[in-house]
Coordinates of C-alpha atoms in Angstrom, one line a residue:
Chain A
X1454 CA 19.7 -30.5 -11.1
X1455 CA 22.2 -28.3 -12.0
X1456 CA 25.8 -28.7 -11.5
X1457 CA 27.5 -25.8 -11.9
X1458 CA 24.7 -24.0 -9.2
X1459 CA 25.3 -20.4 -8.7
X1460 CA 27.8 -19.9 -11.8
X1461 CA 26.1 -17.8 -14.4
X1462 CA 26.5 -18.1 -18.1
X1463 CA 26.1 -16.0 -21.2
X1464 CA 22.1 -15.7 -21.7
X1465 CA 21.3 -15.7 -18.0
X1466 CA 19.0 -13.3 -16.9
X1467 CA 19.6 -11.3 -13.4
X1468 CA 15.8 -9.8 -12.5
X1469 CA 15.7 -7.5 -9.0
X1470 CA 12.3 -8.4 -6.7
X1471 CA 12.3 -5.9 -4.8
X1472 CA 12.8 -4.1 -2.1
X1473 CA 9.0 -3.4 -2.6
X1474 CA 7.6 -6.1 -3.8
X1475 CA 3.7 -7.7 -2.7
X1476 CA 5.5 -11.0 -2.4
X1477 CA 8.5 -10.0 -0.4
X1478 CA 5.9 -8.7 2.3
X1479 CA 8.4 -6.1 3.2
X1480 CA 11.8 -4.6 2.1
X1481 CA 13.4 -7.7 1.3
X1482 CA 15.4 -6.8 -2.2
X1483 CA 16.2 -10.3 -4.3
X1484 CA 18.6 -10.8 -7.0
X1485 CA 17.8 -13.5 -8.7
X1486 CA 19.6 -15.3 -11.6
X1487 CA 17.4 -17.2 -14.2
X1488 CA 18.0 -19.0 -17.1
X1489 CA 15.0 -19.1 -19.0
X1490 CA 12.4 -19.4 -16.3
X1491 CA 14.3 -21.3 -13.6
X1492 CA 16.0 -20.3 -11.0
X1493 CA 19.7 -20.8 -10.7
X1494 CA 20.7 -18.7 -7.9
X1495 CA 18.8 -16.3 -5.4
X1496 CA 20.4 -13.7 -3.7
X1497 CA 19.2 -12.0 -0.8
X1498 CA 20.0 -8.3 0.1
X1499 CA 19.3 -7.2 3.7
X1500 CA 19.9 -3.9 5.5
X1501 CA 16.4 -1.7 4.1
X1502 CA 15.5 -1.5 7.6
X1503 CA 18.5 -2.2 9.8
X1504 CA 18.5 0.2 12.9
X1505 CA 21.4 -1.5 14.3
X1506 CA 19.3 -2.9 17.3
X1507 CA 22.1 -4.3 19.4
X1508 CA 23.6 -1.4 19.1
X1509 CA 20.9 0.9 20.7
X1510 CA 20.5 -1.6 23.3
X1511 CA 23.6 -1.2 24.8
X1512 CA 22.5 2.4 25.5
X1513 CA 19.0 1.6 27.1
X1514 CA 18.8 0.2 30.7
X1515 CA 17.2 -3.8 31.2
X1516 CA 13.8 -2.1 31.4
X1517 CA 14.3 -0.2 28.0
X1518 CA 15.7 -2.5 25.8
X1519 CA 12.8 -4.9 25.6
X1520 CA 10.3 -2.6 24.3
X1521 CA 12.9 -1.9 21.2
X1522 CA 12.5 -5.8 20.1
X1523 CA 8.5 -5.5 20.0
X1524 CA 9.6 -3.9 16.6
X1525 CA 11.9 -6.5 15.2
X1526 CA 9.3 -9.2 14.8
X1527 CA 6.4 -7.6 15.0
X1528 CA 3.8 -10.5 14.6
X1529 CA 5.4 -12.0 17.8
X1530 CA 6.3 -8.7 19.8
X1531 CA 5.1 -10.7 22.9
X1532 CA 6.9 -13.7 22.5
X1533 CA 10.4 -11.6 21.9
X1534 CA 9.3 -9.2 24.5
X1535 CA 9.1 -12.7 26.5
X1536 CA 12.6 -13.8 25.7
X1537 CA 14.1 -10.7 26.8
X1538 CA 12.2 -10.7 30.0
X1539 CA 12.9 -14.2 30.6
X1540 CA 17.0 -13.3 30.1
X1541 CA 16.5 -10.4 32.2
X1542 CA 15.2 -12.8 34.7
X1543 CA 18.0 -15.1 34.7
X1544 CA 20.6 -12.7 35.4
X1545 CA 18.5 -11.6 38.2
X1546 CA 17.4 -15.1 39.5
X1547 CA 14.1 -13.7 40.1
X1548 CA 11.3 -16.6 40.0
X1549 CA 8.0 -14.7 38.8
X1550 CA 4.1 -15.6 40.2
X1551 CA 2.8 -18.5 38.9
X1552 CA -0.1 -15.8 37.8
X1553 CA 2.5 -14.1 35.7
X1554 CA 3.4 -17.2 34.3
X1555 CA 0.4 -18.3 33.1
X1556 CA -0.6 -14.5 31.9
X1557 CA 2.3 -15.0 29.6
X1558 CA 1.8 -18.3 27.9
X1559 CA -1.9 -17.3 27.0
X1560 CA -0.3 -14.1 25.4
X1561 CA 1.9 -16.0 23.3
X1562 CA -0.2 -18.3 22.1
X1563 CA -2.3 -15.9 21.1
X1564 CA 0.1 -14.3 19.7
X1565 CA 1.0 -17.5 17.6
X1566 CA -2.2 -17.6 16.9
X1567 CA -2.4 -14.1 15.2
X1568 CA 0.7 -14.2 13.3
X1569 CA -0.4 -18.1 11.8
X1570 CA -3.3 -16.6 10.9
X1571 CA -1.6 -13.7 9.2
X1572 CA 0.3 -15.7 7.9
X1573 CA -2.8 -18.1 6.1
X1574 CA -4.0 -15.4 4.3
X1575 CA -0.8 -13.7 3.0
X1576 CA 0.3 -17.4 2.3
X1577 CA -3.2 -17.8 0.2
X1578 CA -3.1 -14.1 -1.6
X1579 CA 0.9 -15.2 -2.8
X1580 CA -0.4 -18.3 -4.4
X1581 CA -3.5 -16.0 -6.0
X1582 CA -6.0 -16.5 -3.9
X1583 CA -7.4 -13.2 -2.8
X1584 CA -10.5 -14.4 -0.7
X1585 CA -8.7 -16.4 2.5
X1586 CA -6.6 -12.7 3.5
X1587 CA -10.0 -11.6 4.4
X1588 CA -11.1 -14.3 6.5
X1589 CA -7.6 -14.6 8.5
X1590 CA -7.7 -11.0 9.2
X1591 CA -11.5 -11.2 10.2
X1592 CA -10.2 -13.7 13.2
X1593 CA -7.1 -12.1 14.0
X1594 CA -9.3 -8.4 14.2
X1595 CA -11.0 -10.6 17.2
X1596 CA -7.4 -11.5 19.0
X1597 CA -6.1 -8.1 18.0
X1598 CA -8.8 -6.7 20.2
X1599 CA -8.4 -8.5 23.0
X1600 CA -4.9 -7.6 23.1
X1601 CA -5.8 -4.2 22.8
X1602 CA -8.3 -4.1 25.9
X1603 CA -5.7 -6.2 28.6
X1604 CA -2.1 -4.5 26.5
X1605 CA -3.3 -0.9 25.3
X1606 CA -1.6 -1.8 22.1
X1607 CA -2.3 -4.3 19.0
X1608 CA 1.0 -4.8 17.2
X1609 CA 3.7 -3.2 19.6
X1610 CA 2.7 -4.5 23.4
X1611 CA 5.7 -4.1 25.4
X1612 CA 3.5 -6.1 27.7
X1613 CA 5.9 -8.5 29.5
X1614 CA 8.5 -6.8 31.9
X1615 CA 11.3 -8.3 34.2
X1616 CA 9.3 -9.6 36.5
X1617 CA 6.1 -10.9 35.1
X1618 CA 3.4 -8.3 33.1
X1619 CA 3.2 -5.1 33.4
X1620 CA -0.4 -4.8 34.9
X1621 CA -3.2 -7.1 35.4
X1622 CA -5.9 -8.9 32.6
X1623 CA -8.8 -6.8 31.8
X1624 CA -11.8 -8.4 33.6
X1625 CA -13.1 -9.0 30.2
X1626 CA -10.2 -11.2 29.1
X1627 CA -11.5 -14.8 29.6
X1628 CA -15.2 -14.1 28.1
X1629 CA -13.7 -12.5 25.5
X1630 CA -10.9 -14.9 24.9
X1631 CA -13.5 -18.1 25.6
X1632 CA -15.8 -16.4 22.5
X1633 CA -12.7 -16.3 20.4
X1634 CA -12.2 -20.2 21.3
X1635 CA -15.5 -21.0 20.2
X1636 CA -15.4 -18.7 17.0
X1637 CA -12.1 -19.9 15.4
X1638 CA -13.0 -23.5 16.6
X1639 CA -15.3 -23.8 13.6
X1640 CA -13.4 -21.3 11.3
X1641 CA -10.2 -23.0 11.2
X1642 CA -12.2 -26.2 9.9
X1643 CA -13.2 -23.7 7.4
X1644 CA -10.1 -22.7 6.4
X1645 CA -8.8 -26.3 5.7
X1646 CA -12.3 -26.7 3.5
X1647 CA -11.4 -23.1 1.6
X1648 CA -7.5 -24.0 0.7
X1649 CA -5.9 -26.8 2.3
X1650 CA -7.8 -29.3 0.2
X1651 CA -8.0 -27.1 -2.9
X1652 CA -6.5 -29.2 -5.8
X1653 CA -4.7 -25.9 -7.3
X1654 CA -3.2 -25.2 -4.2
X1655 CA -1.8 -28.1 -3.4
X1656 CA -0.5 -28.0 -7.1
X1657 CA 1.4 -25.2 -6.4
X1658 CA 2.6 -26.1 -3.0
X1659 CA 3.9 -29.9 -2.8
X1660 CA 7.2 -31.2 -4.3
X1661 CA 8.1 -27.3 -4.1
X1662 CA 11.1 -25.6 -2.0
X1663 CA 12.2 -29.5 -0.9
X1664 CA 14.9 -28.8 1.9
X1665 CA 16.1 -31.9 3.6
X1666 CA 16.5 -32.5 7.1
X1667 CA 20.3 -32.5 7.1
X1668 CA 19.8 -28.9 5.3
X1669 CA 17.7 -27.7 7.4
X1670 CA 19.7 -28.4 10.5
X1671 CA 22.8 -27.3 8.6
X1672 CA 21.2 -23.6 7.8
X1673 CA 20.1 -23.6 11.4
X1674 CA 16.6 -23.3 10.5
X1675 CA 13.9 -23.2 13.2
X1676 CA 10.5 -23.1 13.4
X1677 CA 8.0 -24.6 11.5
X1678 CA 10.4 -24.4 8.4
X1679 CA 12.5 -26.7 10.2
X1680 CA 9.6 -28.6 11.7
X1681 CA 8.4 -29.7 8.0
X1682 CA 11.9 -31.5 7.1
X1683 CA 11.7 -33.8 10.3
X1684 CA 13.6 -31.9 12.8
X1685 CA 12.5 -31.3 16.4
X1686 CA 13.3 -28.2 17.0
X1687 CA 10.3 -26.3 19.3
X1688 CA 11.6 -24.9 22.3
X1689 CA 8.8 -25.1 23.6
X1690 CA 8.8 -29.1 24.2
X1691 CA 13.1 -29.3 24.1
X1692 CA 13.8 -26.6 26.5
X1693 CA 10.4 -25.5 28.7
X1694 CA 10.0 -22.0 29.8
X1695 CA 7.2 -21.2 31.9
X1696 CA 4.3 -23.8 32.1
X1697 CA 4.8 -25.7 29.2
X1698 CA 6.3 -28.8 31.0
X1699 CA 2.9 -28.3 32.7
X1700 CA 0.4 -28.6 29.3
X1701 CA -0.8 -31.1 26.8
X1702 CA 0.4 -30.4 23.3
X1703 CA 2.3 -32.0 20.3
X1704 CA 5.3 -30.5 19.0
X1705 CA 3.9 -30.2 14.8
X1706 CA 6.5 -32.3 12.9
X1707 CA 6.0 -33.4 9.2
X1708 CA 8.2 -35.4 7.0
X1709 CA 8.2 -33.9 3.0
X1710 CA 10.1 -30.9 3.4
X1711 CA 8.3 -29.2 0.7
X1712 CA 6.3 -25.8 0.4
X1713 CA 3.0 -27.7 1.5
X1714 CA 4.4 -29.5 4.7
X1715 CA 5.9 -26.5 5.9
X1716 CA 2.0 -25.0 5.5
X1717 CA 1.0 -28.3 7.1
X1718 CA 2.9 -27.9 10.1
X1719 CA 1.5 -24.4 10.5
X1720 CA -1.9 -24.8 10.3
X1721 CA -1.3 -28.0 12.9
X1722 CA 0.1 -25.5 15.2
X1723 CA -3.1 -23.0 15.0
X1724 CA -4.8 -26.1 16.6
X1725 CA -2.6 -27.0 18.9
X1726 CA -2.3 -23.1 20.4
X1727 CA -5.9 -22.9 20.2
X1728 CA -5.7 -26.3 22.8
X1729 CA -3.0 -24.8 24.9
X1730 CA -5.1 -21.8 25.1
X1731 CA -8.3 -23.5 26.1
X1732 CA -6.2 -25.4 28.8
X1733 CA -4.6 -21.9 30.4
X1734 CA -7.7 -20.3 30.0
X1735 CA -9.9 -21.6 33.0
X1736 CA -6.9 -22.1 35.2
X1737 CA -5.5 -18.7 35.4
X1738 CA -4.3 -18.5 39.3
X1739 CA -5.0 -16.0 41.4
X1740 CA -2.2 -13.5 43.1
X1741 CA 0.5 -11.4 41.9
X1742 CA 0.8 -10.3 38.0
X1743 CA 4.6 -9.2 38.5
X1744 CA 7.3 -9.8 41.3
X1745 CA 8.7 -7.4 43.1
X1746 CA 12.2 -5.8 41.4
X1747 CA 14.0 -2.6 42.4
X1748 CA 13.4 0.5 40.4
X1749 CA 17.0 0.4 38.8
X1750 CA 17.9 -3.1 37.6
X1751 CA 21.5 -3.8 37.7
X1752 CA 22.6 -7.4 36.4
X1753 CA 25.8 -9.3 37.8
X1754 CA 29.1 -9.8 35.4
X1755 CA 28.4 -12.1 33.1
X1756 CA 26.4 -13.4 30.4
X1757 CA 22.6 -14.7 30.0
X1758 CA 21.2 -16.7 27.1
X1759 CA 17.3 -17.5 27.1
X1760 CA 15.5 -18.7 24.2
X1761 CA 11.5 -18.9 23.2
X1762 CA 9.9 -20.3 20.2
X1763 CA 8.5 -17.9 18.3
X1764 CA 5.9 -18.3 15.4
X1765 CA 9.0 -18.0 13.4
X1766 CA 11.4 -20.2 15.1
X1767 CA 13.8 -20.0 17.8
X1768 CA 14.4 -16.7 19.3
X1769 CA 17.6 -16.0 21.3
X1770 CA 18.3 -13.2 23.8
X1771 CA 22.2 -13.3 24.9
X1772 CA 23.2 -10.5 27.3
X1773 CA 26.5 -9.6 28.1
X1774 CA 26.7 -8.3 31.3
X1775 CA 30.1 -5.9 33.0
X1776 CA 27.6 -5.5 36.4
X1777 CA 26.1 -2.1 35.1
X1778 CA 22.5 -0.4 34.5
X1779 CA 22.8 -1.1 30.5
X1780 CA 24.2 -4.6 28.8
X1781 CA 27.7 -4.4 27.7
X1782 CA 26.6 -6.4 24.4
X1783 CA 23.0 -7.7 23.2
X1784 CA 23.2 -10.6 20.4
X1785 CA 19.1 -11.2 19.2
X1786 CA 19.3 -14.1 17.4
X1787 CA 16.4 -14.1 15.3
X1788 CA 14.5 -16.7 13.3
X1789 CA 14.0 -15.3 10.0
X1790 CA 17.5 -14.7 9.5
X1791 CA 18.8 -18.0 9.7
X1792 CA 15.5 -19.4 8.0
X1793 CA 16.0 -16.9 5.0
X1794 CA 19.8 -18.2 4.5
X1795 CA 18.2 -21.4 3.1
X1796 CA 16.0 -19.4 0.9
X1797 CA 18.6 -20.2 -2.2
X1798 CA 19.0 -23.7 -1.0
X1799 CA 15.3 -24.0 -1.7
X1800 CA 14.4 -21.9 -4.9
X1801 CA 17.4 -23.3 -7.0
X1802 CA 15.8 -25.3 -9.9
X1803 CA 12.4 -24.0 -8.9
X1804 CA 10.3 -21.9 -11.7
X1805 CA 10.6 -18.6 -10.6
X1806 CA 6.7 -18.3 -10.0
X1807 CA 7.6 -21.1 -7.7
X1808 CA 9.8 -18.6 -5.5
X1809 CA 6.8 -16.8 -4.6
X1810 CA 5.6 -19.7 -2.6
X1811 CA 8.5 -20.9 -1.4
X1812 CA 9.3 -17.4 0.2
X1813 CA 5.6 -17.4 1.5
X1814 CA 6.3 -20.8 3.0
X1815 CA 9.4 -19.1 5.1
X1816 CA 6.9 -16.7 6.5
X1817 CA 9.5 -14.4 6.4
X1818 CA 8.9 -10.7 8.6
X1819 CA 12.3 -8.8 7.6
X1820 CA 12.1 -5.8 10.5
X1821 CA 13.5 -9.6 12.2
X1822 CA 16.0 -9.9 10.0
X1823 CA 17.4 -7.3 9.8
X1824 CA 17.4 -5.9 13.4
Chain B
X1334 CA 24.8 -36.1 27.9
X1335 CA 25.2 -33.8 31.1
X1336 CA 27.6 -30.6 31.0
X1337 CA 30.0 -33.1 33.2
X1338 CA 30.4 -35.8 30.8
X1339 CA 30.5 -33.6 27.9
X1340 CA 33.2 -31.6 29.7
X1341 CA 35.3 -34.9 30.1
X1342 CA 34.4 -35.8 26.5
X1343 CA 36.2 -32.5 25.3
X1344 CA 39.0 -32.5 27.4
X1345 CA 39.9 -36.1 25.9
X1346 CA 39.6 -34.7 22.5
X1347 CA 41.6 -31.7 22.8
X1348 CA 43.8 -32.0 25.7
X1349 CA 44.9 -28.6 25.5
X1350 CA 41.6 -27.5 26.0
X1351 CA 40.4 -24.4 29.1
X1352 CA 37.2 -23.7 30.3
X1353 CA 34.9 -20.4 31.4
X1354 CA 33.9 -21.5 35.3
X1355 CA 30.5 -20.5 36.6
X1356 CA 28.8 -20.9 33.2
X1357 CA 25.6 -21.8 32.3
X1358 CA 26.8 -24.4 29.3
X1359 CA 30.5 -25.6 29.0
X1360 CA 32.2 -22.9 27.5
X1361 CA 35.7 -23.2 25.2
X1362 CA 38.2 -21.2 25.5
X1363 CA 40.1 -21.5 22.1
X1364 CA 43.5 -20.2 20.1
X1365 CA 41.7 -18.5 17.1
X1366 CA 44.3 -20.2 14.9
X1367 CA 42.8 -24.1 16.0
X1368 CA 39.4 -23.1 15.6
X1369 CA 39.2 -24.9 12.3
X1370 CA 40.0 -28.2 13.6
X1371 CA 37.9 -27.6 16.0
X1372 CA 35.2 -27.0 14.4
X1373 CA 35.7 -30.2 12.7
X1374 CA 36.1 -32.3 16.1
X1375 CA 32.9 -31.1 17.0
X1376 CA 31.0 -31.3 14.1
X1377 CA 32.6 -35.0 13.0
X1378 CA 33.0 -36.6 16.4
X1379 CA 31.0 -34.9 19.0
X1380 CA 27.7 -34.4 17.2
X1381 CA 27.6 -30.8 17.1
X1382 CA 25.0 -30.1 13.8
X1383 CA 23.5 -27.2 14.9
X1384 CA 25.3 -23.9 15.3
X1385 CA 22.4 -21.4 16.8
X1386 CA 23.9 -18.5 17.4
X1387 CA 27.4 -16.7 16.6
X1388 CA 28.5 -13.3 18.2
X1389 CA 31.3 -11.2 18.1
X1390 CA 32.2 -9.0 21.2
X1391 CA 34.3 -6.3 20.9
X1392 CA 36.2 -5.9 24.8
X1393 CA 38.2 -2.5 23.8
X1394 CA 40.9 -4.4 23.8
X1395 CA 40.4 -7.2 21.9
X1396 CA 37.4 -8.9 20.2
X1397 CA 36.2 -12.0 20.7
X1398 CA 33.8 -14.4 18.4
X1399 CA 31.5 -17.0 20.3
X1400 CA 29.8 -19.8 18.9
X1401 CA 27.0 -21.8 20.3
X1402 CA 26.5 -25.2 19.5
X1403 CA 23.5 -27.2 19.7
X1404 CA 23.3 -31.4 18.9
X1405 CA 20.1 -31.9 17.0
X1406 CA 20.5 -36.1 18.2
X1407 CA 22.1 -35.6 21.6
X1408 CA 20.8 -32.2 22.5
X1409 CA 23.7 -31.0 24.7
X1410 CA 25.1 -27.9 24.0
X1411 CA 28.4 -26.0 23.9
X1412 CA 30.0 -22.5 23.3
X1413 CA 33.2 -22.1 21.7
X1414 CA 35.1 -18.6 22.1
X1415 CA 38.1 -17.3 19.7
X1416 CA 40.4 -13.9 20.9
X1417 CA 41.1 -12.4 17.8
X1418 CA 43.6 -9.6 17.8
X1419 CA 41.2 -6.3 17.2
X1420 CA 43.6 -4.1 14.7
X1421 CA 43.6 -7.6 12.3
X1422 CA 40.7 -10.0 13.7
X1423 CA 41.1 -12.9 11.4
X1424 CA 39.6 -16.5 12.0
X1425 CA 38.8 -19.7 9.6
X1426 CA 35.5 -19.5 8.5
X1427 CA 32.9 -21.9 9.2
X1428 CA 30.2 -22.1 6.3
X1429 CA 31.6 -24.9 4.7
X1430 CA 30.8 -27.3 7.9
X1431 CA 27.8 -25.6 9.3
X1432 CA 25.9 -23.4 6.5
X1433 CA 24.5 -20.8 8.2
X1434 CA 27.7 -19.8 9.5
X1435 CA 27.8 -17.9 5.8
X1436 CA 25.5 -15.4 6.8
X1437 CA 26.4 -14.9 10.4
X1438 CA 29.8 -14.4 9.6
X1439 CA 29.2 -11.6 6.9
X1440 CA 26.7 -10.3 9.9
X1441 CA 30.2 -10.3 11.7
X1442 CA 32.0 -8.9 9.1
X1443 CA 30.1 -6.1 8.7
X1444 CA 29.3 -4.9 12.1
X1445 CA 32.8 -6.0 13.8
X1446 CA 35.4 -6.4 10.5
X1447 CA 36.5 -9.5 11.6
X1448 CA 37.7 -11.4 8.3
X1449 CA 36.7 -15.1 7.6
X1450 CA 39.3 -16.7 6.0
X1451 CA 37.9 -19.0 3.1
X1452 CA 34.7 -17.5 3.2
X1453 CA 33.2 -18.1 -0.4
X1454 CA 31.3 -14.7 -0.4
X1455 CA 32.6 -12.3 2.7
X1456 CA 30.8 -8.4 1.3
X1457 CA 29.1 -6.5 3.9
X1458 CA 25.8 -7.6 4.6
X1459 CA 22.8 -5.1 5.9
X1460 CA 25.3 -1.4 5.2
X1461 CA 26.2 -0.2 2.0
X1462 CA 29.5 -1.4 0.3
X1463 CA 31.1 1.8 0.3
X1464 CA 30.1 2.2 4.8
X1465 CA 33.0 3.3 6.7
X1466 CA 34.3 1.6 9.6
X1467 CA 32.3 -1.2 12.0
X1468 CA 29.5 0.1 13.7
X1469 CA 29.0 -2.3 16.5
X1470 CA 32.6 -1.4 17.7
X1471 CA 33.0 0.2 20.9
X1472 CA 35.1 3.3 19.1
X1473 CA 32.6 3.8 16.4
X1474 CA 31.1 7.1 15.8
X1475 CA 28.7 8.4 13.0
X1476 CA 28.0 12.0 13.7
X1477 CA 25.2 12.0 11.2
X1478 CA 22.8 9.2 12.7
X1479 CA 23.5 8.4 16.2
X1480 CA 21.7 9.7 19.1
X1481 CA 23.6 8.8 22.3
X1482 CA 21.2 9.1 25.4

């Protein structure tokens, strides 16, 4: 659409979103280049809440340093807590109980859950409707309460340690869980009814933020950003961890690569976690909720890469070990960074009340991307 | 494709080519002055689309960049490391063959100083333009906001 994309020319307008800005659901600061009302260039600028992470890993022992990445992505503070554990693991070579295993599936999916449903709303409320953000957090209240009962915590768990969970499910859990089933069973058909079929919506949403599959490979996104432009991509199905060799579920893919695939695929994936979760929830073994580890974990020389899927995307852990107590290096690779680089890819040509959605779309958390 | 037959695959391509033993994926060993054609090799002929992950370490003596590379179509994977000299770490940039090398290398730049060459936009990406020094470096000291414990 535009050929000289990204060079500016006398009349253009450079606008600042941000770094508070509703849309930009935290400090995300945008510079964004317009002529008239479309978009000819966006640029991101990152670092509002960079704590240098890695950094302050290399300082905290294997124990430590996962509880410090509950606070990168915070909607899927299990899940990362899960990749660490699962790295920690593998320098270790510790297999965990299948108890342990199974614990920690159900909490991700949950997790998923919440941070889809989060997502819904705050997807909903950018496109101006206010209504939905009420209903997603009425439903994730419920999972954010079961999470407090078996995890003492609902945003930060620093549940999963080296070694399987750090203590046992509440006896309430699978009631509580098997009401939640039944509950969101008939509200996520509701949800479709209340905006997926909504003809204003969808107005706003398809032919919107097109990224190809080529693209999206090519900017390494993951996820269900990645998932919309055709490209398989869930660890979950590529590379199993845990039980998922062991469940029924479809890895979400759509074909259009615009605003309202990529909400397509998520809403898909709300079902299929709901499934996964149904599966898990009767079957949970009996025995053991963590192996046994020493006090003081020490990992060999060398280095350890594990990877989850995250509601975001793919989440990498790599560990650099010299054989002490702390890691030498820690490299997080993190969704939403990677995701976001496309962001400018997406918006160029767009309308800039188009940008709203498309950033929406990217379910972007920024504590993630900026580490 | 098996870490075997990929191994076999690369030595034919660069014949010059070491490897890291006792690895979970095959792991490169590179001059930092080839990595371009490398890069190229991969991408072109061996398949590599997706680059996942890219990491500087900084060894005290030396830093070293490592790339991981994922095939989208074949799904084997591979890791490519670079030495780069640590008082002037400079290595061919990336972001034209896989895009979101752009970011990760300003990620680099920032945190380790390690300069892309041909990098179409190379400014320091989370600190403020005017930061001093690399904070991810194994020397660095800020005597206003770090804690050590």
């Amino acid at each position: 659409m535009f050929e000289e994309v990204g060079t500016t020319t006398e009349g253009d307008l450079m606008i600042n979103v941000g770094p508070q800005h509703p849309s930009t659901h935290g400090v995300l600061h945008l510079v964004i280049t317009l002529r008239g009302e479309t978009i000819i260039k966006v640029e991101p600028h990152l670092g509002y809440i960079h704590r240098s992470i890695e950094k302050m890993c290399e300082s905290l022992s294997y124990r430590q340093f996962i509880y410090v990445t509950s606070r990168m992505d915070y909607l899927s503070s299990h899940i990362n807590n899960h990749g660490c554990a699962l790295c920690v693991e593998k320098g270790l070579q510790i297999e965990i109980p299948e108890r342990a295993k199974v614990i920690r599936v159900l909490m991700d999916e949950l997790t998923r859950l919440a941070s889809h449903q989060l997502w819904w709303g705050a997807m909903a409320m950018d496109v101006g409707a206010l209504t939905p953000f009420f209903h997603a957090f009425r439903e994730r209240e419920t999972i954010n309460e079961i999470m407090e009962e078996t995890c003492g915590a609902r945003l930060t768990m620093n549940y999963m340690v080296p070694g399987g969970v750090m203590y046992d499910l509440h006896p309430n859990f699978q009631k509580r869980v098997k009401d939640f089933i039944t509950l969101f069973k008939s509200k996520i058909d509701e949800y479709d009814e209340m905006v997926t079929g909504n003809v204003i919506f969808q107005n706003r949403m398809k032919d919107v933020g097109f990224i190809s599959k080529e693209d999206a490979i090519s900017y390494g996104c993951t996820g269900p950003t990645a998932r919309a432009s055709d490209v398989s991509c869930d660890i979950r199905k590529l590379f199993p961890y845990e039980v998922y060799d062991k469940l029924d579920f479809h890895e979400i893919t759509a074909t259009d690569g615009d605003c309202f695939a990529r909400y397509m695929v998520r809403v898909q994936e709300m079902r299929q976690s709901l499934s996964i979760v149904e599966q898990l929830i009767d079957i949970i073994p009996e025995g053991d909720f963590q192996a046994k580890t020493k006090a003081v974990l020490k990992l060999p020389k060398g280095e350890f890469y594990s990877r989850v899927e995250t509601a975001r995307g793919e989440f990498g852990v790599y560990i650099i070990s010299e054989g002490g107590t702390t890691p030498y290096r820690i490299k997080f690779r993190s969704p939403g960074f990677s995701n976001l680089s496309a962001l400018d890819h997406m918006a160029r040509g767009h309308k800039i009340g188009d940008l709203v959605a498309i950033m929406g779309t990217l379910d972007l958390v920024i504590p993630d991307i900026d580490r | 494709m098996t870490n075997d037959e990929l191994k076999i695959k690369i030595s034919e391509s660069f014949p010059s080519s070491t490897f890291e033993e006792g690895t979970e994926w095959i792991t490169m060993l590179i001059d930092s002055t080839t990595w371009k054609d490398v890069a190229l090799e991969l991408s072109n002929s061996l398949l590599f689309d997706f680059l996942f992950c890219v990491t500087c370490v900084d060894w005290k003596t030396h830093l070293t960049m490592v790339y991981h590379l994922r095939s989208t179509t074949q799904k084997h994977i591979v890791v490519v490391k670079a030495k780069l000299d640590r008082e002037n770490p400079r290595i061919a940039t990336v972001s034209d063959i896989w895009r979101t090398a752009e970011f990760h290398e300003r990620e680099a730049y920032d945190l380790f100083g390690v300069q892309f060459i041909g990098h179409p936009d190379l400014r320091r990406l989370f600190l403020t333009d005017d930061y001093e020094g690399f904070p991810l470096r194994k020397d660095f000291e800020d005597p206003v906001n770090m804690i050590k414990l």
